[in-house]
Short mmCIF file of C-alpha atoms in Angstrom, two decimals:
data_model
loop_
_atom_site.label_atom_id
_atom_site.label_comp_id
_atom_site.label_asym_id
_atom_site.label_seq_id
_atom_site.Cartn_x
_atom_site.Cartn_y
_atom_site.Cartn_z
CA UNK A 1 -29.93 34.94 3.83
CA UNK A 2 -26.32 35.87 3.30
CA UNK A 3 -25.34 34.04 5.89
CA UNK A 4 -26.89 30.63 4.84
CA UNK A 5 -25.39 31.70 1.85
CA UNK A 6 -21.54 32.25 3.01
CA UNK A 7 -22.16 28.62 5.35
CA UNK A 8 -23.01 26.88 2.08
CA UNK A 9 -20.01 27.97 0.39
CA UNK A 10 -17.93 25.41 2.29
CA UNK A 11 -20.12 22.49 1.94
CA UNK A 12 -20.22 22.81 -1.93
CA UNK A 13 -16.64 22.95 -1.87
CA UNK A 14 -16.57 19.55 0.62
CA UNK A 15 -19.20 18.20 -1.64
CA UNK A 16 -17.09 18.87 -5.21
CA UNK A 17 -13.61 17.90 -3.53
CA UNK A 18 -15.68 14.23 -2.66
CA UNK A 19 -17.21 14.14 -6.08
CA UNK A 20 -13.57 14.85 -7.63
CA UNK A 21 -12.03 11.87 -5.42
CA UNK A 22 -14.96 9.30 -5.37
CA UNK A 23 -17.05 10.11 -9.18
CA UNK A 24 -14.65 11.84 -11.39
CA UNK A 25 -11.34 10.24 -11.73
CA UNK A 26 -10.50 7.37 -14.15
CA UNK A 27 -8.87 4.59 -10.84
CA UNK A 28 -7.13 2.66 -13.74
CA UNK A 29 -5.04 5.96 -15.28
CA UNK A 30 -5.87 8.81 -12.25
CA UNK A 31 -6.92 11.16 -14.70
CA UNK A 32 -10.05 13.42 -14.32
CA UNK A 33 -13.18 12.08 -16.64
CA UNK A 34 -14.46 14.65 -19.51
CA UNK A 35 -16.20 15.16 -22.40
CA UNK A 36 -13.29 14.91 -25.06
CA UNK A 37 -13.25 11.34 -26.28
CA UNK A 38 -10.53 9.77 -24.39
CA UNK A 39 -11.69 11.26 -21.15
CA UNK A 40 -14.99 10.26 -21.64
CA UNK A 41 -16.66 7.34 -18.72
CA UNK A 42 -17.49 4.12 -20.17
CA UNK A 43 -19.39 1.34 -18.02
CA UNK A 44 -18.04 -1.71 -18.32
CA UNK A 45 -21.09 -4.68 -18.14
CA UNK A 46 -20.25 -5.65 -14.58
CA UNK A 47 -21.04 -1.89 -13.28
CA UNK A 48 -17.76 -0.25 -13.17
CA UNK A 49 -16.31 2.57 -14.83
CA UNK A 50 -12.96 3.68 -16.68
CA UNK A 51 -12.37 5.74 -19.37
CA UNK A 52 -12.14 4.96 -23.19
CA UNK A 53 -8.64 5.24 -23.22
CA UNK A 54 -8.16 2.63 -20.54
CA UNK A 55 -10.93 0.63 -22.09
CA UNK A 56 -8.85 0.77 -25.18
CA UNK A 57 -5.59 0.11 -24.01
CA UNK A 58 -7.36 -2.88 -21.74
CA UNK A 59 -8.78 -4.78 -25.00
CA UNK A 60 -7.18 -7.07 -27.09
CA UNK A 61 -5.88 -5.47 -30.32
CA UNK A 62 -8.14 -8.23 -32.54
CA UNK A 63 -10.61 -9.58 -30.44
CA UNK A 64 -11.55 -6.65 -28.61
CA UNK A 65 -11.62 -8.60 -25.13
CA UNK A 66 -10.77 -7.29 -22.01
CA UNK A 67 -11.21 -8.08 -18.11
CA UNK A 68 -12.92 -5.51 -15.33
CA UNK A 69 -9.48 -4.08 -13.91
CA UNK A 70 -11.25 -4.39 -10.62
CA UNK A 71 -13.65 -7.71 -10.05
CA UNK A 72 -11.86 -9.50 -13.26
CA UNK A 73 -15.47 -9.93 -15.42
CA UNK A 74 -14.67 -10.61 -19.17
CA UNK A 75 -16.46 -8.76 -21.43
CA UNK A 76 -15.58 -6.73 -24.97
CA UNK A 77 -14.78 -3.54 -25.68
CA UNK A 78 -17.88 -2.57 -27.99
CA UNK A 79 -19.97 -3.62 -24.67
CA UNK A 80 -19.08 -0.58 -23.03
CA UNK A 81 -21.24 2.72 -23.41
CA UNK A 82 -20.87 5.90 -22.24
CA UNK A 83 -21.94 6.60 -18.55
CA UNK A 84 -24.45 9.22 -18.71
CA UNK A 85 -24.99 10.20 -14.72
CA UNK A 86 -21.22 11.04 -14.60
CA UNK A 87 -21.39 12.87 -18.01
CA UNK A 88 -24.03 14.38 -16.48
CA UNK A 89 -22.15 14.84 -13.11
CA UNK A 90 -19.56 16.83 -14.79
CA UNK A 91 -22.03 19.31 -16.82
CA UNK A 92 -23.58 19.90 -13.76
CA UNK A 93 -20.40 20.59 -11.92
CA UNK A 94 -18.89 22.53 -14.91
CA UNK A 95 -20.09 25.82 -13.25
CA UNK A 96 -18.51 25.06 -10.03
CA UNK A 97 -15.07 26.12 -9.17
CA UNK A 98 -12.77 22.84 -9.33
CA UNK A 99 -10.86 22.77 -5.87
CA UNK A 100 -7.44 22.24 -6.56
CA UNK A 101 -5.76 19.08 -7.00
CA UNK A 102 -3.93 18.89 -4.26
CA UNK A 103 -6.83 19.56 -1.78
CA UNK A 104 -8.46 16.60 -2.88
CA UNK A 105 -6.66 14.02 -0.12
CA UNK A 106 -5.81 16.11 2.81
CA UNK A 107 -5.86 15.52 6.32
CA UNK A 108 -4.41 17.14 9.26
CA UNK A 109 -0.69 16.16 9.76
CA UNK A 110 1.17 18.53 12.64
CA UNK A 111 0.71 21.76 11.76
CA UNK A 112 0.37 21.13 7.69
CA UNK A 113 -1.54 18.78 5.70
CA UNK A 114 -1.28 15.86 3.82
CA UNK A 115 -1.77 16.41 0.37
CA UNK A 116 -1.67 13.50 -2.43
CA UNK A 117 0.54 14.70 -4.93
CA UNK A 118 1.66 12.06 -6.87
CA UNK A 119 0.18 8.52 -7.98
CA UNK A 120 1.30 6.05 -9.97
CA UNK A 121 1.06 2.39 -11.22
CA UNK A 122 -2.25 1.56 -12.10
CA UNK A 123 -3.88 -1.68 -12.98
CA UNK A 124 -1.80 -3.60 -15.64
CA UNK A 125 1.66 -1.56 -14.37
CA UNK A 126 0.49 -3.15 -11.26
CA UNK A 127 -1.60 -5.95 -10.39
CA UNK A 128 -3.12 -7.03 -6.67
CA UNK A 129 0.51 -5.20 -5.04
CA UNK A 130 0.71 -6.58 -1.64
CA UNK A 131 4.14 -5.10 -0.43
CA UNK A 132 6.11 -1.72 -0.53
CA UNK A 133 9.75 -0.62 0.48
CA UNK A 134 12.76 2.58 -0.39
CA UNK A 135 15.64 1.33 -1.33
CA UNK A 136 17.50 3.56 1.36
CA UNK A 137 20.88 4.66 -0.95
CA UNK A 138 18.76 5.37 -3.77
CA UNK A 139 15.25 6.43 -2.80
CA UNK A 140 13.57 4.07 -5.39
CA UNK A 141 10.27 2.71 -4.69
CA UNK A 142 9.73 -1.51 -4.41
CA UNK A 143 6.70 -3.02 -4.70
CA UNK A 144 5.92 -6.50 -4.98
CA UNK A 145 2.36 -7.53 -6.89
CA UNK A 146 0.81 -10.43 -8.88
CA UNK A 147 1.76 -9.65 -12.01
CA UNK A 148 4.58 -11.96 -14.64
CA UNK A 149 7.26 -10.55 -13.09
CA UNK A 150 6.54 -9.93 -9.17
CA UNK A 151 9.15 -7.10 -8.08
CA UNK A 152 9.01 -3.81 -9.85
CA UNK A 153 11.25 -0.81 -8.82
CA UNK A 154 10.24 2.46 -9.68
CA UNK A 155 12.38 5.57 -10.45
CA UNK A 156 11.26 8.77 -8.06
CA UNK A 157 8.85 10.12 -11.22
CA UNK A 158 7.07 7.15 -11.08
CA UNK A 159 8.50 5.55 -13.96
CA UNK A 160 9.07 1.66 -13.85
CA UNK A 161 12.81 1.89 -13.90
CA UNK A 162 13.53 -2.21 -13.11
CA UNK A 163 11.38 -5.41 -12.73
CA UNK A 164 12.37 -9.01 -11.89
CA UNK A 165 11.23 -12.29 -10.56
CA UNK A 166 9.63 -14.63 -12.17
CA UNK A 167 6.14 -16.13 -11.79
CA UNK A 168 6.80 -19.57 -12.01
CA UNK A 169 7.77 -22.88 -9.92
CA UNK A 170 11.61 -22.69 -10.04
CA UNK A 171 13.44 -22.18 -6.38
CA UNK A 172 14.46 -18.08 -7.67
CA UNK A 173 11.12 -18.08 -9.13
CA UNK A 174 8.30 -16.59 -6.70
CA UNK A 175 5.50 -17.58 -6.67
CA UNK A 176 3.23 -15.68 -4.32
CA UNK A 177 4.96 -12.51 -2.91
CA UNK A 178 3.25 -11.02 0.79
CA UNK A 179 5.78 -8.29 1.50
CA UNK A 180 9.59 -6.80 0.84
CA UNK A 181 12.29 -4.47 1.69
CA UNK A 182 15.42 -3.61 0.58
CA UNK A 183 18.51 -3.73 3.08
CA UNK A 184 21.21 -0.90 3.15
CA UNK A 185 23.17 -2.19 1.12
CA UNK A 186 20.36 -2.49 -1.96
CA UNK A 187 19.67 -6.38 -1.69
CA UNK A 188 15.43 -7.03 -2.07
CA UNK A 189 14.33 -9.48 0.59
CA UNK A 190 10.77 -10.83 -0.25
CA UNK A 191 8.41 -13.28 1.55
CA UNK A 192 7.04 -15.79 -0.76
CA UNK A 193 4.14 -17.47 0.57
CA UNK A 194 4.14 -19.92 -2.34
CA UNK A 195 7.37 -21.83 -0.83
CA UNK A 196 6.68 -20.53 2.55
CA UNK A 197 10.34 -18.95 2.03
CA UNK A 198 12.53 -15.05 2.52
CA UNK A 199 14.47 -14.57 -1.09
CA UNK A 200 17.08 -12.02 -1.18
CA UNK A 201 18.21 -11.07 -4.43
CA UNK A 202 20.39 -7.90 -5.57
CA UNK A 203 18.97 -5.00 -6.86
CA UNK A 204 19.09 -6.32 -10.35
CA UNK A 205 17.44 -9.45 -10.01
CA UNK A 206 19.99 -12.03 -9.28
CA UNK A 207 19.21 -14.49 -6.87
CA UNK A 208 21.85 -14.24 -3.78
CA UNK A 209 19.78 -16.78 -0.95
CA UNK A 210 16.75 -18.35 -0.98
CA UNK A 211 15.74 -19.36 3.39
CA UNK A 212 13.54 -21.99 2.75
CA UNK A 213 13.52 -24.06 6.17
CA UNK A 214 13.30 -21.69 9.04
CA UNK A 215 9.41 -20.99 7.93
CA UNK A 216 5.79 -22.16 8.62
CA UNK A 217 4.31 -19.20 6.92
CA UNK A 218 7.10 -15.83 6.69
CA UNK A 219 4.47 -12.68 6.14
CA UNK A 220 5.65 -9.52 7.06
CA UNK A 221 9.76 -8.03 6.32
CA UNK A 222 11.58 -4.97 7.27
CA UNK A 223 15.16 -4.12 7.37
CA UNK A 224 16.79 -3.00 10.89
CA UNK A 225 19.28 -0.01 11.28
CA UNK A 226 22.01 -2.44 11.64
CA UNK A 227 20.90 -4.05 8.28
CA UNK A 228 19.50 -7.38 9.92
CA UNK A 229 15.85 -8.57 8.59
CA UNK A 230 12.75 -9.07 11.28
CA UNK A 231 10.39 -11.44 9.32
CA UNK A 232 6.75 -11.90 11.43
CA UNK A 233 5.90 -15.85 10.97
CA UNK A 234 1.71 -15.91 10.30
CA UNK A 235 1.48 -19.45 11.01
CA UNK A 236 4.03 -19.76 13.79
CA UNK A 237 2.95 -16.76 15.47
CA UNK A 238 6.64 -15.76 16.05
CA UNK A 239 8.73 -13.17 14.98
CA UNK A 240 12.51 -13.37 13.75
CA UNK A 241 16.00 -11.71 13.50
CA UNK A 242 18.33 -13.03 10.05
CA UNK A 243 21.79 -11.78 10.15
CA UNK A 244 22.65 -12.91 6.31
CA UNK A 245 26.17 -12.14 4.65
CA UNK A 246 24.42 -9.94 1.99
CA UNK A 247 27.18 -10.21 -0.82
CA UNK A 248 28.39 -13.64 0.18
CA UNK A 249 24.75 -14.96 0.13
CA UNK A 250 25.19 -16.83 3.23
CA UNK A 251 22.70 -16.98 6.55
CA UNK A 252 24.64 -16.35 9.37
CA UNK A 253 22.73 -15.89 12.15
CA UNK A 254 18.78 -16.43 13.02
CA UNK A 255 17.05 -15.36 16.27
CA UNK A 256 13.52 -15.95 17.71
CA UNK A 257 12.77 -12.69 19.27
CA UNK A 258 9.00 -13.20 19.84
CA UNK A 259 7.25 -16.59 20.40
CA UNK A 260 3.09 -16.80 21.14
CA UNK A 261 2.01 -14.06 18.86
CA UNK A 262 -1.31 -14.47 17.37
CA UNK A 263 -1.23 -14.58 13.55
CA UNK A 264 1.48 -11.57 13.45
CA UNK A 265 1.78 -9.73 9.69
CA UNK A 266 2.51 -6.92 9.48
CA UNK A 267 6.00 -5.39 11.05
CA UNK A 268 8.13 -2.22 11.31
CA UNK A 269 11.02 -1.02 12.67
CA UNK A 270 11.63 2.59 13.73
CA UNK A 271 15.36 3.95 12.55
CA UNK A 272 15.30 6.11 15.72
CA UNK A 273 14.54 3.94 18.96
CA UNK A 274 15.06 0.52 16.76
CA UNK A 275 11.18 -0.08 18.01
CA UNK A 276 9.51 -2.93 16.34
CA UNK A 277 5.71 -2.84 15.89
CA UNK A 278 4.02 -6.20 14.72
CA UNK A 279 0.64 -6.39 13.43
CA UNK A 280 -1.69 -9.16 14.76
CA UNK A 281 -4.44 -10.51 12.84
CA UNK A 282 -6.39 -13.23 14.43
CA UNK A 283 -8.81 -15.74 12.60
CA UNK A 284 -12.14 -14.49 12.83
CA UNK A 285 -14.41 -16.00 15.22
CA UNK A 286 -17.57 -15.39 13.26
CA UNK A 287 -18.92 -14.06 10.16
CA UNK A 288 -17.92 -10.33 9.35
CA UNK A 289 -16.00 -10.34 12.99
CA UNK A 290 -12.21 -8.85 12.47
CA UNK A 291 -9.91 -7.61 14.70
CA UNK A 292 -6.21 -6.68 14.57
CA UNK A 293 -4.09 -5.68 17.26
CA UNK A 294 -0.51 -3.45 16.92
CA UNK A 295 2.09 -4.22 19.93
CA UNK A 296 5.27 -2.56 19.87
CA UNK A 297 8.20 -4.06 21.67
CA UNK A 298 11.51 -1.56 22.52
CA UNK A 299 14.87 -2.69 21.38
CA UNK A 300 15.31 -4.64 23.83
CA UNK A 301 12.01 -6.84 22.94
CA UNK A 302 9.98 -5.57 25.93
CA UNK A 303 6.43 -5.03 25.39
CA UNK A 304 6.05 -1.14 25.18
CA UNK A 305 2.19 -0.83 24.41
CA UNK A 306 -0.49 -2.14 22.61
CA UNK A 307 -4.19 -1.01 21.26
CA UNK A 308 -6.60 -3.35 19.57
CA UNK A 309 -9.13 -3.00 17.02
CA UNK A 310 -11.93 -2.56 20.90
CA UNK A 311 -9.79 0.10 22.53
CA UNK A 312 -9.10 2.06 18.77
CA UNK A 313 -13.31 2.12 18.56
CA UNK A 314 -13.44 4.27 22.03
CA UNK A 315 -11.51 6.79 20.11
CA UNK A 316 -12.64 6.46 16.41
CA UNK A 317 -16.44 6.39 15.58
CA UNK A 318 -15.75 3.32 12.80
CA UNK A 319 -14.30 0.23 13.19
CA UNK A 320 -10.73 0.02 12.57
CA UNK A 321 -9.15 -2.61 11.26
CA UNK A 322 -5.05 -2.38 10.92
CA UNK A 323 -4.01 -3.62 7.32
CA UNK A 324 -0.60 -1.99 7.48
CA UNK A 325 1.98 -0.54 10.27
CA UNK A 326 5.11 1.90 10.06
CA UNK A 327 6.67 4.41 11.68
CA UNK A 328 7.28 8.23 10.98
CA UNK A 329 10.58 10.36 11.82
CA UNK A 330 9.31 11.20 15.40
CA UNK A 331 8.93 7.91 16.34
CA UNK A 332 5.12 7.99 16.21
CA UNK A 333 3.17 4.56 14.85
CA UNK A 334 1.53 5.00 11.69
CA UNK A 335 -1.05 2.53 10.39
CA UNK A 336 -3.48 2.28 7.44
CA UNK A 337 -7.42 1.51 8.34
CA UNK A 338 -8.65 -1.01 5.53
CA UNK A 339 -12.20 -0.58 7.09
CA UNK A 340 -12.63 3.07 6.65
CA UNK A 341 -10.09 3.27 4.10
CA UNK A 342 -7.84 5.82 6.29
CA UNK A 343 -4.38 6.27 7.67
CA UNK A 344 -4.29 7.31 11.15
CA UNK A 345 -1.48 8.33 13.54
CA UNK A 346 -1.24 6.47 16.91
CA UNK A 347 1.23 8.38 18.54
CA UNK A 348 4.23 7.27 20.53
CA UNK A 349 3.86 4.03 21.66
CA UNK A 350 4.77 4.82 25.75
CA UNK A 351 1.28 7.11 25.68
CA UNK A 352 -0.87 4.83 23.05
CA UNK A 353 -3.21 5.43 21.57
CA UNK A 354 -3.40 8.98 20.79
CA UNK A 355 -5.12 8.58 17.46
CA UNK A 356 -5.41 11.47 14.88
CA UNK A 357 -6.75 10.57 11.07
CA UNK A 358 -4.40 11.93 8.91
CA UNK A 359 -5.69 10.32 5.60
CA UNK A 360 -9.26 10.03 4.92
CA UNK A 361 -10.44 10.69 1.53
CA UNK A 362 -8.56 9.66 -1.61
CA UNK A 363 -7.72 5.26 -0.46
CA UNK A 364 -10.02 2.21 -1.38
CA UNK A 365 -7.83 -0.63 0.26
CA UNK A 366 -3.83 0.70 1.77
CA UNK A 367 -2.03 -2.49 2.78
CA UNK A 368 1.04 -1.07 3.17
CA UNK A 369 2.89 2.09 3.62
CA UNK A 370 6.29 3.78 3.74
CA UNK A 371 7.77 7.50 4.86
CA UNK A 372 10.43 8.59 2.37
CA UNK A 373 13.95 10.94 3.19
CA UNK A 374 12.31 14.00 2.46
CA UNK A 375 9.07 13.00 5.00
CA UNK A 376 6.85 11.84 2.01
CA UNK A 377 4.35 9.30 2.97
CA UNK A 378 3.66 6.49 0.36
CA UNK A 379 0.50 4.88 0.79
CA UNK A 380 0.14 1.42 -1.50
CA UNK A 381 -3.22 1.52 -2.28
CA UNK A 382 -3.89 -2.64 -3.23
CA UNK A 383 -7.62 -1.70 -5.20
CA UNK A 384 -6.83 0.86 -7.05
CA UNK A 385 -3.41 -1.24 -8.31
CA UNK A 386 -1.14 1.96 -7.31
CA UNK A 387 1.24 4.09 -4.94
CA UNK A 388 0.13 7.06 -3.87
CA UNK A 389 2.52 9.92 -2.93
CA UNK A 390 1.62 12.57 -0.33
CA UNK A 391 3.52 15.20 1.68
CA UNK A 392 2.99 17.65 4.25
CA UNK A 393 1.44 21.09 2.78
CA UNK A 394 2.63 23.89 5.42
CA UNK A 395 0.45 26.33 3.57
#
């Protein structure tokens, strides 16, 4: 008896750590539901819930109408009532010692854990982001999203510190951002899928180049150690090198380093081998049928492995399908699992795949992700309109 008793200890804790992530927790603000009346859940006529403060600051001022943060349904704000299973979720749980914070999102990393410690953004500071980068001089955080202006730079609290670019038809407009980063020297490069262009502007919003004919479809950007830009081509299925005089504004160089890739996206370069890993994403052939593929080619642009969305499934009991690629300090790939809304590690890519989940609670759809200075892993985290923040807990 006190043994089923001491095994059952664990499991409640599992089971309120899942409630805390999945039931609790407002995904418009991040903060934990309650009973006081700006905490309290309120379901919104399409099904979904937020809390009355969100539901407030949501609504029009006069009208009182407001769109679902997450499938866009208009409704009011006097349509919403007060969720009663996760009012009664929380009464229920009351009595149950709340894990801590930090052990909500962790997953084994080395010999610590990942731990989310830190989110920010939400819907309205952020809107369907699609793209993440660190400005490397200053550590501030990029991300690119659908909102009036489509670059926002964040300070390292979180706080929106800078935002610039347009919405609108005008050449230093853009009009449909995929991804960015931010060269050494602090200039933004983004890939507009609107103009099918690569638009590098300084870090305070002036427009320095806009490459508008090199294109069929530019997806995927990252920023080499010797502050060239790789750009994947989607429709092209190649992959390219820009040498651009950043202060002059002028293109001086471009390379085709990879021809006959299939639908290439994502890409990555690693600041210690100067690896480049490229993230495939064929059409699919069928209904529901999706598969990615990572390849990562040396320095030198030789092929040094590959794993599919097949040869990840002999390893992983879910399908895995690759939304977003980097790589960590070691050298290891690192990519985020849109299917069972994970990050896993690969491993190096000479012995691939040695895969180890070291996200799995905590995401509803990464598409992108980014290791800081100080070995923090941001994790953009496209649903939930956010970046989430989480580093290694040796404890």
């Amino acid at each position: 008896m006190g043994a089923e008793a001491s095994g059952s200890g664990p499991a409640l804790q599992e089971l309120v750590c899942e409630a805390e992530t999945s039931l609790l927790e407002c995904k418009v603000c991040f903060e934990r539901f309650g009973h006081r009346q700006q905490r309290r859940p309120r379901n919104l006529p399409c099904g979904h819930v937020v809390c009355l403060a969100c539901v407030a600051a949501l609504a029009h001022p006069r009208t009182l109408a407001l769109e679902c943060p997450f499938c866009r349904r208009a409704c009011r704000g006097c349509d919403t009532s007060d969720c009663l299973p996760v009012l009664h979720l929380l009464e229920l749980l009351g009595s149950v010692p709340r894990p801590a914070r930090a052990a909500q999102r962790s997953a084994p990393c080395g010999s610590g854990t990942l731990i989310c410690r830190h989110a920010f953004g939400g819907w309205g500071t952020l809107v369907n982001p699609t793209g993440l980068a660190l400005c490397p001089k200053t550590g501030r955080v990029v991300v690119v999203h659908d909102g009036q202006r489509r670059v926002k730079i964040f300070d390292s609290g979180g706080g929106c510190a800078h935002q610039f670019g347009e919405k609108g038809e005008a050449a230093q407009d853009i009009r449909y951002p995929l991804d960015v980063t931010v060269t050494n020297d602090c200039h933004v490069v983004v890939t507009d899928a609107g103009d099918r262009s690569v638009k590098v502007f300084d870090f305070f919003g002036q427009i320095k180049l806009i490459i508008g004919d090199q294109f069929s479809l530019p997806w995927g950007v990252e920023t080499t150690p010797q502050n060239g830009i790789v750009v994947t081509d989607a429709e092209a299925g190649s992959l390219h090198l820009l040498e651009v005089d950043f202060l002059e504004g002028v293109l001086q160089r471009t390379e085709r380093l990879q021809a006959h890739l299939c639908s290439p996206r994502g890409v990555a370069v690693s600041w210690l081998t100067g690896a480049i890993a490229v993230l495939e994403r064929p059409l699919a052939l069928g209904p529901g049928a999706c598969s990615t593929t990572v390849k990562v080619f040396s320095a030198s642009m030789q092929l040094i492995g590959q794993v599919d969305t097949f040869g990840l499934s002999l390893f992983f009991p879910s399908q895995i399908t690759a939304s977003a690629v980097t790589f960590d300090h070691q050298g290891n790939v690192i990519v985020a699992d849109s299917s069972s809304q994970a990050v896993l590690c690969l491993g190096k890519p000479e012995v691939f795949p040695e895969l180890k989940p070291i996200i799995t609670h905590g995401l509803s759809h990464p598409v992108a992700l980014a290791f800081t200075k100080e070995n923090s892993l941001l994790v953009l985290d496209s649903a939930a309109h956010s970046v989430k923040v989480y580093k290694v807990d040796w404890g």
